[in-house]
Amino acid sequence: MVVDAHKEWNEMDQKSKELEFARNSLMEELEAINNYQARISATQDAELKKLLIHNMDEEKEHVAMLVEWIRKNDQTQDKMFKEHD
Ligand SMILES: [Fe+2]
């Protein structure tokens, strides 16, 4: 079966689209953290290591901001944060 991604996207309500934007951004921020961590581990330049750590920490702030937004805009996700085992 071929999925018509454009049709699916056009039929999504705006709130669902906004949540998808936020989740995709969250994935990108987490991927950026992993990339920075790998480079921090690999670099032999102390000044560069310090700069990369600073940048990685900023990405962690972005993760926190996106998680907060998702929690505010997805009641089920927010509930899972409160009730998970
Ligand atoms: Fe970021």
mmCIF file of C-alpha atoms and ligand atoms in Angstrom:
data_model
loop_
_atom_site.group_PDB
_atom_site.id
_atom_site.type_symbol
_atom_site.label_atom_id
_atom_site.label_comp_id
_atom_site.label_asym_id
_atom_site.label_seq_id
_atom_site.Cartn_x
_atom_site.Cartn_y
_atom_site.Cartn_z
ATOM 1 C CA MET A 1 0.000 0.000 0.000
ATOM 2 C CA VAL A 2 1.309 3.418 -0.964
ATOM 3 C CA VAL A 3 0.839 6.112 1.638
ATOM 4 C CA ASP A 4 0.033 9.543 0.254
ATOM 5 C CA ALA A 5 2.002 11.607 2.735
ATOM 6 C CA HIS A 6 0.908 14.918 1.195
ATOM 7 C CA LYS A 7 -2.766 13.967 1.487
ATOM 8 C CA GLU A 8 -2.285 12.838 5.067
ATOM 9 C CA TRP A 9 -0.491 16.092 5.922
ATOM 10 C CA ASN A 10 -3.193 18.231 4.279
ATOM 11 C CA GLU A 11 -5.891 16.429 6.221
ATOM 12 C CA MET A 12 -4.197 16.898 9.594
ATOM 13 C CA ASP A 13 -5.612 19.568 11.883
ATOM 14 C CA GLN A 14 -3.351 22.512 12.681
ATOM 15 C CA LYS A 15 -2.800 21.428 16.301
ATOM 16 C CA SER A 16 -1.476 18.052 15.151
ATOM 17 C CA LYS A 17 0.844 19.791 12.708
ATOM 18 C CA GLU A 18 2.171 22.063 15.465
ATOM 19 C CA LEU A 19 2.841 19.032 17.674
ATOM 20 C CA GLU A 20 4.677 17.324 14.830
ATOM 21 C CA PHE A 21 6.823 20.452 14.333
ATOM 22 C CA ALA A 22 7.709 20.398 18.027
ATOM 23 C CA ARG A 23 8.434 16.629 18.135
ATOM 24 C CA ASN A 24 10.615 16.837 15.013
ATOM 25 C CA SER A 25 12.491 19.777 16.538
ATOM 26 C CA LEU A 26 12.957 17.789 19.753
ATOM 27 C CA MET A 27 14.458 14.885 17.803
ATOM 28 C CA GLU A 28 16.831 17.304 16.051
ATOM 29 C CA GLU A 29 17.923 18.845 19.351
ATOM 30 C CA LEU A 30 18.615 15.398 20.853
ATOM 31 C CA GLU A 31 20.563 14.401 17.757
ATOM 32 C CA ALA A 32 22.587 17.626 18.069
ATOM 33 C CA ILE A 33 23.431 16.740 21.687
ATOM 34 C CA ASN A 34 24.681 13.320 20.581
ATOM 35 C CA ASN A 35 26.764 14.894 17.826
ATOM 36 C CA TYR A 36 28.302 17.408 20.222
ATOM 37 C CA GLN A 37 28.999 14.672 22.781
ATOM 38 C CA ALA A 38 30.840 12.584 20.200
ATOM 39 C CA ARG A 39 32.981 15.564 19.158
ATOM 40 C CA ILE A 40 33.644 16.533 22.791
ATOM 41 C CA SER A 41 34.902 13.009 23.397
ATOM 42 C CA ALA A 42 37.038 13.010 20.239
ATOM 43 C CA THR A 43 38.651 16.453 20.257
ATOM 44 C CA GLN A 44 42.130 16.873 21.653
ATOM 45 C CA ASP A 45 41.880 20.670 21.724
ATOM 46 C CA ALA A 46 40.920 21.905 25.203
ATOM 47 C CA GLU A 47 39.572 25.250 23.968
ATOM 48 C CA LEU A 48 37.389 23.564 21.339
ATOM 49 C CA LYS A 49 36.194 21.020 23.914
ATOM 50 C CA LYS A 50 35.062 23.853 26.206
ATOM 51 C CA LEU A 51 33.241 25.593 23.344
ATOM 52 C CA LEU A 52 31.495 22.379 22.288
ATOM 53 C CA ILE A 53 30.389 21.670 25.871
ATOM 54 C CA HIS A 54 28.876 25.164 26.032
ATOM 55 C CA ASN A 55 27.028 24.585 22.760
ATOM 56 C CA MET A 56 25.830 21.132 23.841
ATOM 57 C CA ASP A 57 24.446 22.593 27.062
ATOM 58 C CA GLU A 58 22.482 25.147 25.031
ATOM 59 C CA GLU A 59 20.950 22.284 23.042
ATOM 60 C CA LYS A 60 19.887 20.725 26.349
ATOM 61 C CA GLU A 61 18.103 23.984 27.183
ATOM 62 C CA HIS A 62 16.330 23.775 23.819
ATOM 63 C CA VAL A 63 15.237 20.215 24.640
ATOM 64 C CA ALA A 64 13.779 21.417 27.932
ATOM 65 C CA MET A 65 11.908 24.256 26.209
ATOM 66 C CA LEU A 66 10.414 21.905 23.616
ATOM 67 C CA VAL A 67 9.414 19.291 26.204
ATOM 68 C CA GLU A 68 7.666 22.016 28.189
ATOM 69 C CA TRP A 69 5.813 23.201 25.093
ATOM 70 C CA ILE A 70 4.773 19.646 24.220
ATOM 71 C CA ARG A 71 3.551 19.063 27.766
ATOM 72 C CA LYS A 72 1.457 22.233 27.593
ATOM 73 C CA ASN A 73 -0.051 21.276 24.250
ATOM 74 C CA ASP A 74 -0.476 17.481 24.519
ATOM 75 C CA GLN A 75 -2.545 16.543 27.561
ATOM 76 C CA THR A 76 -1.823 12.821 27.256
ATOM 77 C CA GLN A 77 1.919 13.414 27.080
ATOM 78 C CA ASP A 78 1.744 15.675 30.116
ATOM 79 C CA LYS A 79 -0.257 13.019 31.985
ATOM 80 C CA MET A 80 2.436 10.419 31.209
ATOM 81 C CA PHE A 81 5.086 12.616 32.823
ATOM 82 C CA LYS A 82 2.975 12.784 35.954
ATOM 83 C CA GLU A 83 1.864 9.153 36.116
ATOM 84 C CA HIS A 84 4.554 6.909 34.630
ATOM 85 C CA ASP A 85 6.013 4.127 36.777
HETATM 86 FE FE FE B 1 19.125 23.894 19.437
#
